[in-house]
């Protein structure tokens, strides 16, 4: 595991290459996107906080649209998977080390309506990390209450694992 305090580092999404930076939710290159950012911590968690705009209310007034919640879990989950993979491999968060992950399976339990006009916080933690996939759980809280939880299977994008030399691994 890297020894530096990862919580003060850049977001995982800031390390995405341009070819992977066009997602509406988390892509830094999307001109109208949300530019969500996930942060990896030494305690084995990955966090994201955002305050959704009023446009993302759903069919129930004053509550966040379920599809938006699914998008938060999707974007945060794949970023978290990439971060957990780095921790598992003992590598630091850098663009040259980052492996991209994509969603293979996502299941969501909606526990309570998620109110608008407040910070929504997501926390992810890994259940299993291999050289090809990461299984993780996530929770979503708003207004001091757990509103939804999710389980994701994310798989490494591409067929080849990057080969790093010893000097690269120290960065």
PDB file of C-alpha atoms in Angstrom:
ATOM      1  CA  UNK A   1       0.000   0.000   0.000  1.00  0.00           C
ATOM      2  CA  UNK A   2       1.304   3.497  -0.771  1.00  0.00           C
ATOM      3  CA  UNK A   3       2.534   5.327   2.296  1.00  0.00           C
ATOM      4  CA  UNK A   4       1.430   8.845   1.312  1.00  0.00           C
ATOM      5  CA  UNK A   5      -1.889  10.216   2.574  1.00  0.00           C
ATOM      6  CA  UNK A   6      -4.148   9.478  -0.367  1.00  0.00           C
ATOM      7  CA  UNK A   7      -6.956  11.643   1.032  1.00  0.00           C
ATOM      8  CA  UNK A   8      -4.981  14.764   0.101  1.00  0.00           C
ATOM      9  CA  UNK A   9      -4.314  13.542  -3.424  1.00  0.00           C
ATOM     10  CA  UNK A  10      -6.116  14.351  -6.644  1.00  0.00           C
ATOM     11  CA  UNK A  11      -9.400  12.719  -7.471  1.00  0.00           C
ATOM     12  CA  UNK A  12      -9.303   9.395  -9.280  1.00  0.00           C
ATOM     13  CA  UNK A  13     -11.131  10.936 -12.240  1.00  0.00           C
ATOM     14  CA  UNK A  14      -8.429  13.611 -12.611  1.00  0.00           C
ATOM     15  CA  UNK A  15      -6.055  10.772 -13.551  1.00  0.00           C
ATOM     16  CA  UNK A  16      -8.273   9.469 -16.381  1.00  0.00           C
ATOM     17  CA  UNK A  17      -6.739   9.799 -19.823  1.00  0.00           C
ATOM     18  CA  UNK A  18      -8.580  12.024 -22.277  1.00  0.00           C
ATOM     19  CA  UNK A  19     -10.065   9.009 -24.079  1.00  0.00           C
ATOM     20  CA  UNK A  20     -11.889   8.095 -20.836  1.00  0.00           C
ATOM     21  CA  UNK A  21     -12.886  11.614 -19.756  1.00  0.00           C
ATOM     22  CA  UNK A  22     -16.160  12.185 -21.611  1.00  0.00           C
ATOM     23  CA  UNK A  23     -18.670  10.599 -19.224  1.00  0.00           C
ATOM     24  CA  UNK A  24     -21.562  12.919 -18.349  1.00  0.00           C
ATOM     25  CA  UNK A  25     -21.214  12.110 -14.657  1.00  0.00           C
ATOM     26  CA  UNK A  26     -17.493  12.049 -14.026  1.00  0.00           C
ATOM     27  CA  UNK A  27     -15.723  13.065 -17.227  1.00  0.00           C
ATOM     28  CA  UNK A  28     -13.561  16.143 -16.848  1.00  0.00           C
ATOM     29  CA  UNK A  29     -13.758  16.750 -20.631  1.00  0.00           C
ATOM     30  CA  UNK A  30     -17.582  16.649 -20.891  1.00  0.00           C
ATOM     31  CA  UNK A  31     -18.600  20.274 -21.562  1.00  0.00           C
ATOM     32  CA  UNK A  32     -21.943  20.031 -19.703  1.00  0.00           C
ATOM     33  CA  UNK A  33     -21.107  17.141 -17.387  1.00  0.00           C
ATOM     34  CA  UNK A  34     -21.218  17.015 -13.607  1.00  0.00           C
ATOM     35  CA  UNK A  35     -17.449  16.491 -13.175  1.00  0.00           C
ATOM     36  CA  UNK A  36     -17.914  14.217 -10.167  1.00  0.00           C
ATOM     37  CA  UNK A  37     -14.767  13.386  -8.203  1.00  0.00           C
ATOM     38  CA  UNK A  38     -13.999  10.323  -6.093  1.00  0.00           C
ATOM     39  CA  UNK A  39     -11.236  10.355  -3.486  1.00  0.00           C
ATOM     40  CA  UNK A  40      -9.297   7.332  -2.289  1.00  0.00           C
ATOM     41  CA  UNK A  41      -8.372   7.147   1.410  1.00  0.00           C
ATOM     42  CA  UNK A  42      -5.808   5.134   3.357  1.00  0.00           C
ATOM     43  CA  UNK A  43      -8.569   3.617   5.511  1.00  0.00           C
ATOM     44  CA  UNK A  44      -9.666   1.484   2.553  1.00  0.00           C
ATOM     45  CA  UNK A  45     -12.612   3.648   1.503  1.00  0.00           C
ATOM     46  CA  UNK A  46     -13.334   5.870  -1.458  1.00  0.00           C
ATOM     47  CA  UNK A  47     -15.671   8.851  -1.097  1.00  0.00           C
ATOM     48  CA  UNK A  48     -17.680  11.228  -3.266  1.00  0.00           C
ATOM     49  CA  UNK A  49     -19.842  14.181  -2.199  1.00  0.00           C
ATOM     50  CA  UNK A  50     -22.080  16.316  -4.378  1.00  0.00           C
ATOM     51  CA  UNK A  51     -25.163  18.519  -4.142  1.00  0.00           C
ATOM     52  CA  UNK A  52     -27.434  17.640  -7.080  1.00  0.00           C
ATOM     53  CA  UNK A  53     -29.067  20.505  -8.961  1.00  0.00           C
ATOM     54  CA  UNK A  54     -32.853  20.934  -8.743  1.00  0.00           C
ATOM     55  CA  UNK A  55     -33.254  19.650 -12.316  1.00  0.00           C
ATOM     56  CA  UNK A  56     -32.498  16.105 -11.062  1.00  0.00           C
ATOM     57  CA  UNK A  57     -35.665  15.720  -9.041  1.00  0.00           C
ATOM     58  CA  UNK A  58     -37.777  12.742  -9.987  1.00  0.00           C
ATOM     59  CA  UNK A  59     -41.461  11.899 -10.195  1.00  0.00           C
ATOM     60  CA  UNK A  60     -41.790  12.547  -6.475  1.00  0.00           C
ATOM     61  CA  UNK A  61     -41.318  16.306  -5.907  1.00  0.00           C
ATOM     62  CA  UNK A  62     -38.379  17.393  -3.757  1.00  0.00           C
ATOM     63  CA  UNK A  63     -36.677  13.986  -4.079  1.00  0.00           C
ATOM     64  CA  UNK A  64     -33.705  12.923  -6.163  1.00  0.00           C
ATOM     65  CA  UNK A  65     -34.435  10.909  -9.311  1.00  0.00           C
ATOM     66  CA  UNK A  66     -33.517   7.220  -8.957  1.00  0.00           C
ATOM     67  CA  UNK A  67     -31.709   7.220 -12.296  1.00  0.00           C
ATOM     68  CA  UNK A  68     -29.424   9.967 -11.009  1.00  0.00           C
ATOM     69  CA  UNK A  69     -28.657   7.845  -7.947  1.00  0.00           C
ATOM     70  CA  UNK A  70     -27.814   4.915 -10.239  1.00  0.00           C
ATOM     71  CA  UNK A  71     -25.470   7.170 -12.236  1.00  0.00           C
ATOM     72  CA  UNK A  72     -23.726   8.252  -9.016  1.00  0.00           C
ATOM     73  CA  UNK A  73     -23.165   4.624  -8.031  1.00  0.00           C
ATOM     74  CA  UNK A  74     -21.954   3.760 -11.540  1.00  0.00           C
ATOM     75  CA  UNK A  75     -19.441   6.614 -11.832  1.00  0.00           C
ATOM     76  CA  UNK A  76     -18.231   6.381  -8.252  1.00  0.00           C
ATOM     77  CA  UNK A  77     -18.092   2.594  -8.319  1.00  0.00           C
ATOM     78  CA  UNK A  78     -15.883   2.311 -11.388  1.00  0.00           C
ATOM     79  CA  UNK A  79     -13.558   5.042 -10.101  1.00  0.00           C
ATOM     80  CA  UNK A  80     -13.412   3.351  -6.700  1.00  0.00           C
ATOM     81  CA  UNK A  81     -12.609   0.027  -8.369  1.00  0.00           C
ATOM     82  CA  UNK A  82      -9.657   1.641 -10.129  1.00  0.00           C
ATOM     83  CA  UNK A  83      -8.447   3.092  -6.822  1.00  0.00           C
ATOM     84  CA  UNK A  84      -8.872  -0.160  -4.909  1.00  0.00           C
ATOM     85  CA  UNK A  85      -6.959  -1.966  -7.643  1.00  0.00           C
ATOM     86  CA  UNK A  86      -4.053   0.467  -7.201  1.00  0.00           C
ATOM     87  CA  UNK A  87      -4.072  -0.074  -3.430  1.00  0.00           C
ATOM     88  CA  UNK A  88      -4.141  -3.843  -3.956  1.00  0.00           C
ATOM     89  CA  UNK A  89      -1.140  -3.591  -6.287  1.00  0.00           C
ATOM     90  CA  UNK A  90       0.729  -1.223  -3.932  1.00  0.00           C
ATOM     91  CA  UNK A  91       0.792   1.583  -6.502  1.00  0.00           C
ATOM     92  CA  UNK A  92       0.233   5.304  -6.082  1.00  0.00           C
ATOM     93  CA  UNK A  93      -2.561   7.235  -7.794  1.00  0.00           C
ATOM     94  CA  UNK A  94      -1.015   8.570 -11.002  1.00  0.00           C
ATOM     95  CA  UNK A  95      -2.231   8.665 -14.600  1.00  0.00           C
ATOM     96  CA  UNK A  96       0.476   6.188 -15.610  1.00  0.00           C
ATOM     97  CA  UNK A  97      -0.623   3.647 -12.986  1.00  0.00           C
ATOM     98  CA  UNK A  98      -4.377   4.017 -13.296  1.00  0.00           C
ATOM     99  CA  UNK A  99      -6.273   1.121 -14.871  1.00  0.00           C
ATOM    100  CA  UNK A 100      -9.823   1.831 -16.056  1.00  0.00           C
ATOM    101  CA  UNK A 101     -12.702  -0.326 -14.852  1.00  0.00           C
ATOM    102  CA  UNK A 102     -16.201  -0.668 -16.289  1.00  0.00           C
ATOM    103  CA  UNK A 103     -19.440  -1.913 -14.747  1.00  0.00           C
ATOM    104  CA  UNK A 104     -20.209  -5.590 -15.260  1.00  0.00           C
ATOM    105  CA  UNK A 105     -23.020  -5.729 -12.683  1.00  0.00           C
ATOM    106  CA  UNK A 106     -24.706  -3.132 -10.495  1.00  0.00           C
ATOM    107  CA  UNK A 107     -27.515  -3.811  -8.036  1.00  0.00           C
ATOM    108  CA  UNK A 108     -29.113  -1.030  -6.021  1.00  0.00           C
ATOM    109  CA  UNK A 109     -31.385  -1.111  -2.997  1.00  0.00           C
ATOM    110  CA  UNK A 110     -33.336   2.123  -2.577  1.00  0.00           C
ATOM    111  CA  UNK A 111     -33.962   2.368   1.168  1.00  0.00           C
ATOM    112  CA  UNK A 112     -35.599   5.776   1.564  1.00  0.00           C
ATOM    113  CA  UNK A 113     -36.369   8.821  -0.596  1.00  0.00           C
ATOM    114  CA  UNK A 114     -33.318  11.038  -1.139  1.00  0.00           C
ATOM    115  CA  UNK A 115     -34.191  14.691  -0.479  1.00  0.00           C
ATOM    116  CA  UNK A 116     -33.067  17.537  -2.723  1.00  0.00           C
ATOM    117  CA  UNK A 117     -31.130  20.609  -1.593  1.00  0.00           C
ATOM    118  CA  UNK A 118     -28.578  18.745   0.506  1.00  0.00           C
ATOM    119  CA  UNK A 119     -25.200  17.095   0.148  1.00  0.00           C
ATOM    120  CA  UNK A 120     -25.297  13.510  -1.080  1.00  0.00           C
ATOM    121  CA  UNK A 121     -22.319  11.429   0.090  1.00  0.00           C
ATOM    122  CA  UNK A 122     -21.189   8.060  -1.218  1.00  0.00           C
ATOM    123  CA  UNK A 123     -18.738   5.706   0.452  1.00  0.00           C
ATOM    124  CA  UNK A 124     -17.308   2.636  -1.270  1.00  0.00           C
ATOM    125  CA  UNK A 125     -15.268  -0.204   0.166  1.00  0.00           C
ATOM    126  CA  UNK A 126     -13.871  -3.272  -1.561  1.00  0.00           C
ATOM    127  CA  UNK A 127     -15.060  -6.801  -0.922  1.00  0.00           C
ATOM    128  CA  UNK A 128     -12.732  -8.538  -3.394  1.00  0.00           C
ATOM    129  CA  UNK A 129      -9.887  -7.321  -5.622  1.00  0.00           C
ATOM    130  CA  UNK A 130      -8.243  -9.500  -8.277  1.00  0.00           C
ATOM    131  CA  UNK A 131      -6.096  -8.720 -11.298  1.00  0.00           C
ATOM    132  CA  UNK A 132      -9.240  -8.586 -13.460  1.00  0.00           C
ATOM    133  CA  UNK A 133     -12.168  -7.472 -11.303  1.00  0.00           C
ATOM    134  CA  UNK A 134     -13.182  -5.596  -8.184  1.00  0.00           C
ATOM    135  CA  UNK A 135     -16.324  -6.337  -6.196  1.00  0.00           C
ATOM    136  CA  UNK A 136     -17.371  -3.460  -3.969  1.00  0.00           C
ATOM    137  CA  UNK A 137     -20.197  -2.185  -1.813  1.00  0.00           C
ATOM    138  CA  UNK A 138     -21.352   1.412  -1.627  1.00  0.00           C
ATOM    139  CA  UNK A 139     -23.706   3.463   0.490  1.00  0.00           C
ATOM    140  CA  UNK A 140     -25.407   6.759  -0.299  1.00  0.00           C
ATOM    141  CA  UNK A 141     -26.340   9.117   2.532  1.00  0.00           C
ATOM    142  CA  UNK A 142     -28.227  12.404   2.522  1.00  0.00           C
ATOM    143  CA  UNK A 143     -29.482  14.546   5.366  1.00  0.00           C
ATOM    144  CA  UNK A 144     -27.823  12.236   7.919  1.00  0.00           C
ATOM    145  CA  UNK A 145     -29.557   9.043   6.759  1.00  0.00           C
ATOM    146  CA  UNK A 146     -28.621   6.109   4.549  1.00  0.00           C
ATOM    147  CA  UNK A 147     -30.853   6.361   1.461  1.00  0.00           C
ATOM    148  CA  UNK A 148     -29.484   3.671  -0.859  1.00  0.00           C
ATOM    149  CA  UNK A 149     -26.830   0.976  -1.053  1.00  0.00           C
ATOM    150  CA  UNK A 150     -25.287  -0.796  -3.990  1.00  0.00           C
ATOM    151  CA  UNK A 151     -23.071  -3.711  -4.880  1.00  0.00           C
ATOM    152  CA  UNK A 152     -20.956  -3.599  -8.022  1.00  0.00           C
ATOM    153  CA  UNK A 153     -18.787  -5.941 -10.004  1.00  0.00           C
ATOM    154  CA  UNK A 154     -16.351  -3.863 -12.038  1.00  0.00           C
ATOM    155  CA  UNK A 155     -13.954  -5.377 -14.561  1.00  0.00           C
ATOM    156  CA  UNK A 156     -10.676  -4.015 -15.807  1.00  0.00           C
ATOM    157  CA  UNK A 157     -11.063  -2.442 -19.238  1.00  0.00           C
ATOM    158  CA  UNK A 158      -8.716  -3.921 -21.820  1.00  0.00           C
ATOM    159  CA  UNK A 159      -7.131  -7.304 -22.015  1.00  0.00           C
ATOM    160  CA  UNK A 160      -3.581  -6.594 -20.889  1.00  0.00           C
ATOM    161  CA  UNK A 161      -2.382  -5.601 -17.458  1.00  0.00           C
ATOM    162  CA  UNK A 162       0.238  -2.865 -17.646  1.00  0.00           C
ATOM    163  CA  UNK A 163       3.734  -4.030 -16.863  1.00  0.00           C
ATOM    164  CA  UNK A 164       5.513  -1.606 -14.568  1.00  0.00           C
ATOM    165  CA  UNK A 165       9.147  -1.513 -13.694  1.00  0.00           C
ATOM    166  CA  UNK A 166      10.321  -0.972 -10.097  1.00  0.00           C
ATOM    167  CA  UNK A 167      10.951   2.743 -10.605  1.00  0.00           C
ATOM    168  CA  UNK A 168       7.414   3.282 -11.943  1.00  0.00           C
ATOM    169  CA  UNK A 169       5.936   1.567  -8.890  1.00  0.00           C
ATOM    170  CA  UNK A 170       7.705   4.009  -6.549  1.00  0.00           C
ATOM    171  CA  UNK A 171       5.995   7.056  -8.112  1.00  0.00           C
TER     172      UNK A 171
END
